[in-house]
PDB file of C-alpha atoms in Angstrom:
ATOM      1  CA  ALA A   1     -56.166   6.194 -12.618  1.00 79.00           C
ATOM      2  CA  GLN A   2     -54.930   6.611 -16.156  1.00 85.00           C
ATOM      3  CA  SER A   3     -51.634   8.060 -17.324  1.00 92.00           C
ATOM      4  CA  VAL A   4     -50.403   9.000 -20.787  1.00 96.00           C
ATOM      5  CA  SER A   5     -46.859   9.158 -22.071  1.00 96.00           C
ATOM      6  CA  GLN A   6     -45.805  10.982 -25.224  1.00 97.00           C
ATOM      7  CA  HIS A   7     -42.235  10.156 -26.058  1.00 88.00           C
ATOM      8  CA  ASN A   8     -41.345  12.978 -28.411  1.00 88.00           C
ATOM      9  CA  HIS A   9     -41.594  16.436 -26.884  1.00 92.00           C
ATOM     10  CA  HIS A  10     -40.163  18.292 -29.895  1.00 96.00           C
ATOM     11  CA  VAL A  11     -40.157  17.069 -33.468  1.00 97.00           C
ATOM     12  CA  ILE A  12     -38.826  18.945 -36.484  1.00 97.00           C
ATOM     13  CA  LEU A  13     -39.565  17.664 -39.983  1.00 97.00           C
ATOM     14  CA  SER A  14     -39.354  18.923 -43.521  1.00 97.00           C
ATOM     15  CA  GLU A  15     -42.455  19.240 -45.683  1.00 97.00           C
ATOM     16  CA  ALA A  16     -43.528  15.969 -47.323  1.00 97.00           C
ATOM     17  CA  ALA A  17     -41.810  13.885 -44.660  1.00 98.00           C
ATOM     18  CA  SER A  18     -43.773  11.143 -42.924  1.00 98.00           C
ATOM     19  CA  LEU A  19     -44.853  11.627 -39.340  1.00 97.00           C
ATOM     20  CA  GLU A  20     -45.347   9.266 -36.449  1.00 97.00           C
ATOM     21  CA  LEU A  21     -45.919  10.523 -32.902  1.00 97.00           C
ATOM     22  CA  GLY A  22     -45.831   8.009 -30.113  1.00 96.00           C
ATOM     23  CA  CYS A  23     -48.429   7.689 -27.364  1.00 97.00           C
ATOM     24  CA  ASN A  24     -48.649   5.037 -24.659  1.00 97.00           C
ATOM     25  CA  TYR A  25     -51.179   4.881 -21.889  1.00 96.00           C
ATOM     26  CA  SER A  26     -51.473   3.105 -18.593  1.00 93.00           C
ATOM     27  CA  TYR A  27     -54.850   1.841 -17.416  1.00 88.00           C
ATOM     28  CA  GLY A  28     -56.155  -1.554 -16.427  1.00 80.00           C
ATOM     29  CA  GLY A  29     -59.532  -1.272 -18.106  1.00 84.00           C
ATOM     30  CA  THR A  30     -61.088  -0.251 -21.386  1.00 85.00           C
ATOM     31  CA  VAL A  31     -60.266   3.226 -22.594  1.00 88.00           C
ATOM     32  CA  ASN A  32     -61.302   5.767 -25.165  1.00 90.00           C
ATOM     33  CA  LEU A  33     -58.360   7.366 -26.946  1.00 94.00           C
ATOM     34  CA  PHE A  34     -58.044  10.798 -28.492  1.00 95.00           C
ATOM     35  CA  TRP A  35     -55.579  13.002 -30.318  1.00 97.00           C
ATOM     36  CA  TYR A  36     -56.078  16.733 -29.977  1.00 97.00           C
ATOM     37  CA  VAL A  37     -54.198  19.451 -31.839  1.00 97.00           C
ATOM     38  CA  GLN A  38     -53.567  23.060 -30.932  1.00 95.00           C
ATOM     39  CA  TYR A  39     -52.506  25.285 -33.804  1.00 94.00           C
ATOM     40  CA  PRO A  40     -50.725  28.524 -32.882  1.00 90.00           C
ATOM     41  CA  GLY A  41     -53.200  30.944 -31.340  1.00 87.00           C
ATOM     42  CA  GLN A  42     -56.136  28.542 -31.616  1.00 90.00           C
ATOM     43  CA  HIS A  43     -58.218  26.314 -29.358  1.00 89.00           C
ATOM     44  CA  LEU A  44     -57.569  22.662 -28.722  1.00 94.00           C
ATOM     45  CA  GLN A  45     -59.476  20.701 -31.339  1.00 93.00           C
ATOM     46  CA  LEU A  46     -60.082  17.023 -31.911  1.00 94.00           C
ATOM     47  CA  LEU A  47     -58.055  15.292 -34.618  1.00 96.00           C
ATOM     48  CA  LEU A  48     -59.451  11.810 -34.153  1.00 96.00           C
ATOM     49  CA  LYS A  49     -60.759   9.368 -31.567  1.00 94.00           C
ATOM     50  CA  TYR A  50     -61.059   5.672 -30.927  1.00 94.00           C
ATOM     51  CA  PHE A  51     -63.601   3.995 -28.670  1.00 87.00           C
ATOM     52  CA  SER A  52     -64.366   0.651 -30.305  1.00 88.00           C
ATOM     53  CA  GLY A  53     -64.247  -1.271 -33.576  1.00 91.00           C
ATOM     54  CA  ASP A  54     -61.575  -0.902 -36.236  1.00 95.00           C
ATOM     55  CA  PRO A  55     -58.319  -0.074 -34.440  1.00 95.00           C
ATOM     56  CA  LEU A  56     -57.167   2.066 -37.365  1.00 97.00           C
ATOM     57  CA  VAL A  57     -58.979   5.369 -37.192  1.00 97.00           C
ATOM     58  CA  LYS A  58     -58.861   8.238 -39.623  1.00 97.00           C
ATOM     59  CA  GLY A  59     -59.216  11.848 -38.618  1.00 95.00           C
ATOM     60  CA  ILE A  60     -59.185  15.272 -40.140  1.00 94.00           C
ATOM     61  CA  LYS A  61     -56.458  16.664 -42.395  1.00 95.00           C
ATOM     62  CA  GLY A  62     -55.104  13.275 -43.417  1.00 96.00           C
ATOM     63  CA  PHE A  63     -54.146  12.076 -39.940  1.00 97.00           C
ATOM     64  CA  GLU A  64     -54.691   8.528 -38.745  1.00 98.00           C
ATOM     65  CA  ALA A  65     -53.907   6.563 -35.612  1.00 98.00           C
ATOM     66  CA  GLU A  66     -53.685   2.895 -34.756  1.00 97.00           C
ATOM     67  CA  PHE A  67     -54.754   1.418 -31.439  1.00 96.00           C
ATOM     68  CA  ILE A  68     -52.575  -1.547 -30.472  1.00 96.00           C
ATOM     69  CA  LYS A  69     -54.107  -2.964 -27.314  1.00 93.00           C
ATOM     70  CA  SER A  70     -51.239  -5.333 -26.539  1.00 93.00           C
ATOM     71  CA  LYS A  71     -48.813  -2.420 -26.549  1.00 95.00           C
ATOM     72  CA  PHE A  72     -51.127   0.102 -24.854  1.00 95.00           C
ATOM     73  CA  SER A  73     -50.309   2.417 -27.732  1.00 96.00           C
ATOM     74  CA  PHE A  74     -52.183   4.869 -29.944  1.00 97.00           C
ATOM     75  CA  ASN A  75     -49.618   6.370 -32.303  1.00 97.00           C
ATOM     76  CA  LEU A  76     -50.513   9.217 -34.634  1.00 98.00           C
ATOM     77  CA  ARG A  77     -49.393   9.093 -38.257  1.00 98.00           C
ATOM     78  CA  LYS A  78     -49.483  11.171 -41.408  1.00 98.00           C
ATOM     79  CA  PRO A  79     -47.777  10.051 -44.617  1.00 97.00           C
ATOM     80  CA  SER A  80     -46.800  13.531 -45.837  1.00 97.00           C
ATOM     81  CA  VAL A  81     -46.777  16.575 -43.586  1.00 97.00           C
ATOM     82  CA  GLN A  82     -47.372  20.164 -44.607  1.00 97.00           C
ATOM     83  CA  TRP A  83     -46.095  23.425 -43.173  1.00 96.00           C
ATOM     84  CA  SER A  84     -49.619  24.038 -41.821  1.00 96.00           C
ATOM     85  CA  ASP A  85     -49.288  20.973 -39.557  1.00 97.00           C
ATOM     86  CA  THR A  86     -46.998  22.956 -37.274  1.00 97.00           C
ATOM     87  CA  ALA A  87     -48.761  22.729 -33.923  1.00 97.00           C
ATOM     88  CA  GLU A  88     -48.846  21.118 -30.483  1.00 97.00           C
ATOM     89  CA  TYR A  89     -50.279  17.586 -30.457  1.00 98.00           C
ATOM     90  CA  PHE A  90     -51.789  15.967 -27.372  1.00 98.00           C
ATOM     91  CA  CYS A  91     -52.734  12.366 -26.801  1.00 98.00           C
ATOM     92  CA  ALA A  92     -55.525  11.826 -24.262  1.00 96.00           C
ATOM     93  CA  VAL A  93     -57.528   9.001 -22.725  1.00 93.00           C
ATOM     94  CA  ASN A  94     -60.559   8.470 -20.563  1.00 89.00           C
ATOM     95  CA  ALA A  95     -62.041   5.367 -19.066  1.00 83.00           C
ATOM     96  CA  ASN A  96     -64.708   3.570 -21.047  1.00 75.00           C
ATOM     97  CA  THR A  97     -66.926   2.279 -18.268  1.00 70.00           C
ATOM     98  CA  GLY A  98     -70.199   2.712 -20.112  1.00 65.00           C
ATOM     99  CA  GLY A  99     -71.006   5.517 -17.714  1.00 64.00           C
ATOM    100  CA  GLY A 100     -70.778   9.255 -18.132  1.00 64.00           C
ATOM    101  CA  ALA A 101     -68.359  11.401 -20.099  1.00 67.00           C
ATOM    102  CA  ASP A 102     -65.239  11.300 -17.925  1.00 83.00           C
ATOM    103  CA  GLY A 103     -62.583  13.961 -17.866  1.00 89.00           C
ATOM    104  CA  LEU A 104     -59.566  13.404 -20.088  1.00 93.00           C
ATOM    105  CA  THR A 105     -56.051  12.526 -18.988  1.00 95.00           C
ATOM    106  CA  PHE A 106     -53.572  14.183 -21.338  1.00 97.00           C
ATOM    107  CA  GLY A 107     -49.975  13.533 -22.223  1.00 97.00           C
ATOM    108  CA  LYS A 108     -47.456  16.361 -22.031  1.00 96.00           C
ATOM    109  CA  GLY A 109     -47.739  17.103 -25.719  1.00 97.00           C
ATOM    110  CA  THR A 110     -45.459  17.066 -28.752  1.00 97.00           C
ATOM    111  CA  HIS A 111     -44.418  20.327 -30.353  1.00 97.00           C
ATOM    112  CA  LEU A 112     -44.204  19.672 -34.089  1.00 97.00           C
ATOM    113  CA  ILE A 113     -42.420  22.091 -36.375  1.00 97.00           C
ATOM    114  CA  ILE A 114     -42.572  21.626 -40.141  1.00 97.00           C
ATOM    115  CA  GLN A 115     -39.878  23.396 -42.099  1.00 95.00           C
ATOM    116  CA  PRO A 116     -40.758  24.553 -45.634  1.00 88.00           C
TER     117      PRO A 116
ATOM    118  CA  GLU B  24     -70.250  26.747 -35.445  1.00 74.00           C
ATOM    119  CA  ALA B  25     -71.033  26.943 -31.708  1.00 84.00           C
ATOM    120  CA  GLU B  26     -68.073  27.530 -29.443  1.00 93.00           C
ATOM    121  CA  VAL B  27     -67.225  27.479 -25.757  1.00 97.00           C
ATOM    122  CA  ALA B  28     -66.807  31.030 -24.511  1.00 97.00           C
ATOM    123  CA  GLN B  29     -64.378  32.052 -21.786  1.00 98.00           C
ATOM    124  CA  SER B  30     -63.519  35.357 -20.186  1.00 97.00           C
ATOM    125  CA  PRO B  31     -61.291  37.084 -19.518  1.00 97.00           C
ATOM    126  CA  ARG B  32     -58.716  35.867 -22.048  1.00 97.00           C
ATOM    127  CA  TYR B  33     -55.839  37.225 -19.976  1.00 97.00           C
ATOM    128  CA  LYS B  34     -55.591  38.053 -16.294  1.00 98.00           C
ATOM    129  CA  ILE B  35     -52.689  39.418 -14.278  1.00 98.00           C
ATOM    130  CA  THR B  36     -53.066  39.447 -10.531  1.00 97.00           C
ATOM    131  CA  GLU B  37     -50.888  39.792  -7.492  1.00 97.00           C
ATOM    132  CA  LYS B  38     -50.419  36.871  -5.136  1.00 96.00           C
ATOM    133  CA  SER B  39     -52.931  36.696  -2.299  1.00 97.00           C
ATOM    134  CA  GLN B  40     -55.591  38.378  -4.448  1.00 97.00           C
ATOM    135  CA  ALA B  41     -58.815  36.707  -5.555  1.00 98.00           C
ATOM    136  CA  VAL B  42     -59.449  35.922  -9.221  1.00 98.00           C
ATOM    137  CA  ALA B  43     -62.395  34.457 -11.102  1.00 98.00           C
ATOM    138  CA  PHE B  44     -62.853  32.949 -14.553  1.00 98.00           C
ATOM    139  CA  TRP B  45     -66.088  32.486 -16.444  1.00 98.00           C
ATOM    140  CA  CYS B  46     -67.144  29.833 -18.961  1.00 98.00           C
ATOM    141  CA  ASP B  47     -70.228  29.493 -21.151  1.00 97.00           C
ATOM    142  CA  PRO B  48     -70.444  26.019 -22.713  1.00 96.00           C
ATOM    143  CA  ILE B  49     -71.995  25.096 -26.029  1.00 95.00           C
ATOM    144  CA  SER B  50     -75.774  25.208 -25.773  1.00 94.00           C
ATOM    145  CA  GLY B  51     -77.197  21.822 -24.834  1.00 91.00           C
ATOM    146  CA  HIS B  52     -73.955  20.450 -23.423  1.00 93.00           C
ATOM    147  CA  ALA B  53     -74.762  19.130 -19.959  1.00 91.00           C
ATOM    148  CA  THR B  54     -71.184  18.211 -19.045  1.00 93.00           C
ATOM    149  CA  LEU B  55     -68.667  20.958 -18.295  1.00 95.00           C
ATOM    150  CA  TYR B  56     -64.994  20.621 -17.392  1.00 96.00           C
ATOM    151  CA  TRP B  57     -62.322  22.944 -16.051  1.00 98.00           C
ATOM    152  CA  TYR B  58     -58.705  22.068 -16.857  1.00 98.00           C
ATOM    153  CA  ARG B  59     -55.438  23.724 -15.900  1.00 98.00           C
ATOM    154  CA  GLN B  60     -52.527  23.714 -18.334  1.00 96.00           C
ATOM    155  CA  ILE B  61     -49.120  24.672 -17.032  1.00 94.00           C
ATOM    156  CA  LEU B  62     -46.649  25.817 -19.693  1.00 90.00           C
ATOM    157  CA  GLY B  63     -45.041  22.822 -21.374  1.00 87.00           C
ATOM    158  CA  GLN B  64     -47.563  20.349 -19.969  1.00 91.00           C
ATOM    159  CA  GLY B  65     -50.843  18.834 -21.060  1.00 94.00           C
ATOM    160  CA  PRO B  66     -54.132  19.981 -19.540  1.00 97.00           C
ATOM    161  CA  GLU B  67     -55.055  18.497 -16.158  1.00 96.00           C
ATOM    162  CA  LEU B  68     -58.648  18.086 -15.050  1.00 96.00           C
ATOM    163  CA  LEU B  69     -59.651  20.245 -12.087  1.00 97.00           C
ATOM    164  CA  VAL B  70     -63.400  19.702 -11.897  1.00 96.00           C
ATOM    165  CA  GLN B  71     -66.232  18.151 -13.861  1.00 95.00           C
ATOM    166  CA  PHE B  72     -69.912  19.102 -13.713  1.00 94.00           C
ATOM    167  CA  GLN B  73     -72.957  17.192 -14.887  1.00 92.00           C
ATOM    168  CA  ASP B  74     -75.629  19.881 -15.121  1.00 93.00           C
ATOM    169  CA  GLU B  75     -75.259  21.760 -11.810  1.00 94.00           C
ATOM    170  CA  SER B  76     -73.702  18.870  -9.872  1.00 93.00           C
ATOM    171  CA  VAL B  77     -70.020  18.242  -9.328  1.00 94.00           C
ATOM    172  CA  VAL B  78     -69.095  14.804 -10.671  1.00 91.00           C
ATOM    173  CA  ASP B  79     -65.347  14.890 -10.031  1.00 92.00           C
ATOM    174  CA  ASP B  80     -63.352  17.473  -8.088  1.00 94.00           C
ATOM    175  CA  SER B  81     -60.673  15.129  -6.789  1.00 92.00           C
ATOM    176  CA  GLN B  82     -57.867  17.208  -8.356  1.00 93.00           C
ATOM    177  CA  LEU B  83     -59.237  20.597  -7.303  1.00 95.00           C
ATOM    178  CA  PRO B  84     -57.148  22.260  -4.538  1.00 94.00           C
ATOM    179  CA  LYS B  85     -60.159  22.960  -2.389  1.00 93.00           C
ATOM    180  CA  ASP B  86     -58.345  25.111   0.126  1.00 96.00           C
ATOM    181  CA  ARG B  87     -58.119  27.901  -2.450  1.00 97.00           C
ATOM    182  CA  PHE B  88     -60.112  26.870  -5.526  1.00 97.00           C
ATOM    183  CA  SER B  89     -63.869  26.752  -5.897  1.00 97.00           C
ATOM    184  CA  ALA B  90     -66.142  26.131  -8.849  1.00 97.00           C
ATOM    185  CA  GLU B  91     -69.843  26.499  -9.359  1.00 97.00           C
ATOM    186  CA  ARG B  92     -72.428  25.987 -12.062  1.00 96.00           C
ATOM    187  CA  LEU B  93     -75.533  27.188 -10.314  1.00 87.00           C
ATOM    188  CA  LYS B  94     -78.115  26.900 -13.089  1.00 89.00           C
ATOM    189  CA  GLY B  95     -76.404  24.114 -14.955  1.00 86.00           C
ATOM    190  CA  VAL B  96     -75.326  26.364 -17.797  1.00 93.00           C
ATOM    191  CA  ASP B  97     -72.398  28.742 -17.344  1.00 96.00           C
ATOM    192  CA  SER B  98     -69.724  28.225 -14.729  1.00 98.00           C
ATOM    193  CA  THR B  99     -67.273  30.198 -12.608  1.00 98.00           C
ATOM    194  CA  LEU B 100     -63.897  29.052 -11.298  1.00 98.00           C
ATOM    195  CA  LYS B 101     -62.435  31.073  -8.446  1.00 98.00           C
ATOM    196  CA  ILE B 102     -59.027  31.154  -6.813  1.00 98.00           C
ATOM    197  CA  GLN B 103     -58.606  32.829  -3.435  1.00 97.00           C
ATOM    198  CA  PRO B 104     -55.897  33.602  -2.567  1.00 97.00           C
ATOM    199  CA  ALA B 105     -53.860  33.258  -5.743  1.00 97.00           C
ATOM    200  CA  GLU B 106     -50.321  31.905  -5.454  1.00 97.00           C
ATOM    201  CA  LEU B 107     -47.372  32.216  -7.839  1.00 97.00           C
ATOM    202  CA  GLY B 108     -47.719  28.543  -8.769  1.00 96.00           C
ATOM    203  CA  ASP B 109     -51.238  29.146 -10.061  1.00 97.00           C
ATOM    204  CA  SER B 110     -49.868  30.884 -13.153  1.00 97.00           C
ATOM    205  CA  ALA B 111     -51.223  28.770 -16.009  1.00 97.00           C
ATOM    206  CA  MET B 112     -53.822  28.541 -18.759  1.00 97.00           C
ATOM    207  CA  TYR B 113     -57.282  27.664 -17.455  1.00 98.00           C
ATOM    208  CA  LEU B 114     -59.346  25.821 -20.036  1.00 98.00           C
ATOM    209  CA  CYS B 115     -63.051  25.138 -20.057  1.00 98.00           C
ATOM    210  CA  ALA B 116     -64.551  22.332 -22.127  1.00 96.00           C
ATOM    211  CA  SER B 117     -68.031  20.965 -22.653  1.00 95.00           C
ATOM    212  CA  SER B 118     -69.583  17.840 -24.086  1.00 92.00           C
ATOM    213  CA  LEU B 119     -72.867  16.083 -24.531  1.00 88.00           C
ATOM    214  CA  SER B 120     -73.649  13.797 -21.622  1.00 77.00           C
ATOM    215  CA  GLY B 121     -74.181  10.080 -21.641  1.00 69.00           C
ATOM    216  CA  SER B 122     -71.041   8.645 -23.174  1.00 68.00           C
ATOM    217  CA  ALA B 123     -67.370   8.854 -22.313  1.00 62.00           C
ATOM    218  CA  SER B 124     -66.562   8.778 -26.007  1.00 63.00           C
ATOM    219  CA  TYR B 125     -68.231  12.077 -26.788  1.00 79.00           C
ATOM    220  CA  GLU B 126     -65.902  14.796 -27.987  1.00 86.00           C
ATOM    221  CA  GLN B 127     -64.988  17.546 -25.562  1.00 92.00           C
ATOM    222  CA  TYR B 128     -65.010  21.007 -27.113  1.00 94.00           C
ATOM    223  CA  PHE B 129     -62.505  23.433 -25.657  1.00 96.00           C
ATOM    224  CA  GLY B 130     -62.692  27.165 -25.210  1.00 97.00           C
ATOM    225  CA  PRO B 131     -59.807  29.579 -25.876  1.00 96.00           C
ATOM    226  CA  GLY B 132     -58.725  29.579 -22.242  1.00 97.00           C
ATOM    227  CA  THR B 133     -57.829  32.238 -19.700  1.00 97.00           C
ATOM    228  CA  ARG B 134     -54.116  32.842 -19.243  1.00 97.00           C
ATOM    229  CA  LEU B 135     -53.447  33.722 -15.612  1.00 98.00           C
ATOM    230  CA  THR B 136     -50.225  35.360 -14.478  1.00 98.00           C
ATOM    231  CA  VAL B 137     -49.698  35.742 -10.741  1.00 98.00           C
ATOM    232  CA  THR B 138     -47.020  38.267  -9.746  1.00 97.00           C
TER     233      THR B 138
END
């Protein structure tokens, strides 16, 4: 079974600051990795995903994440945050067995607050 | 843009009562998931359907929870009897079938409060 650890539960930054949210996973096989975001009052939506190829993936709204296999990590980054990035961020994984679309295992989430 | 529909959005029930949630996935999405999200936690998978068949219900508390997707389209999740610890957000998601890398699209959720 997989598990996901997000180290920062609450992060407060000022606008224009750089962001890095940590995510580590535990699983012995190949995984697909995801970052989801939940803006206040809205649904969970996908920011970006990695399943193969270039370990540096770019998502929506200027976010990117880097998969480091040796560290079992998939940290989310953004060079300059905006007030509108205030949201809850979830890292998630599922097993890449070449089979069906498995359910996701989520981390506990990081509540990000951007101060104007 | 197509969305996953869920109803009701909010539900308050007394413990020991029965409660049911409904989900209508995006048209054409054969895979449907129910997740439970306790406040301050990430979503946890309860059950996964491929068309009308259950693929994974290993985390579903089967003594009180049941889920069905009779025609392989919409789905119902039921709790009977509800307990105080069931208070949570219940999320439905859907995806195309065939690859674990396909994006899961989430609905707005049903917030359940058990009193």
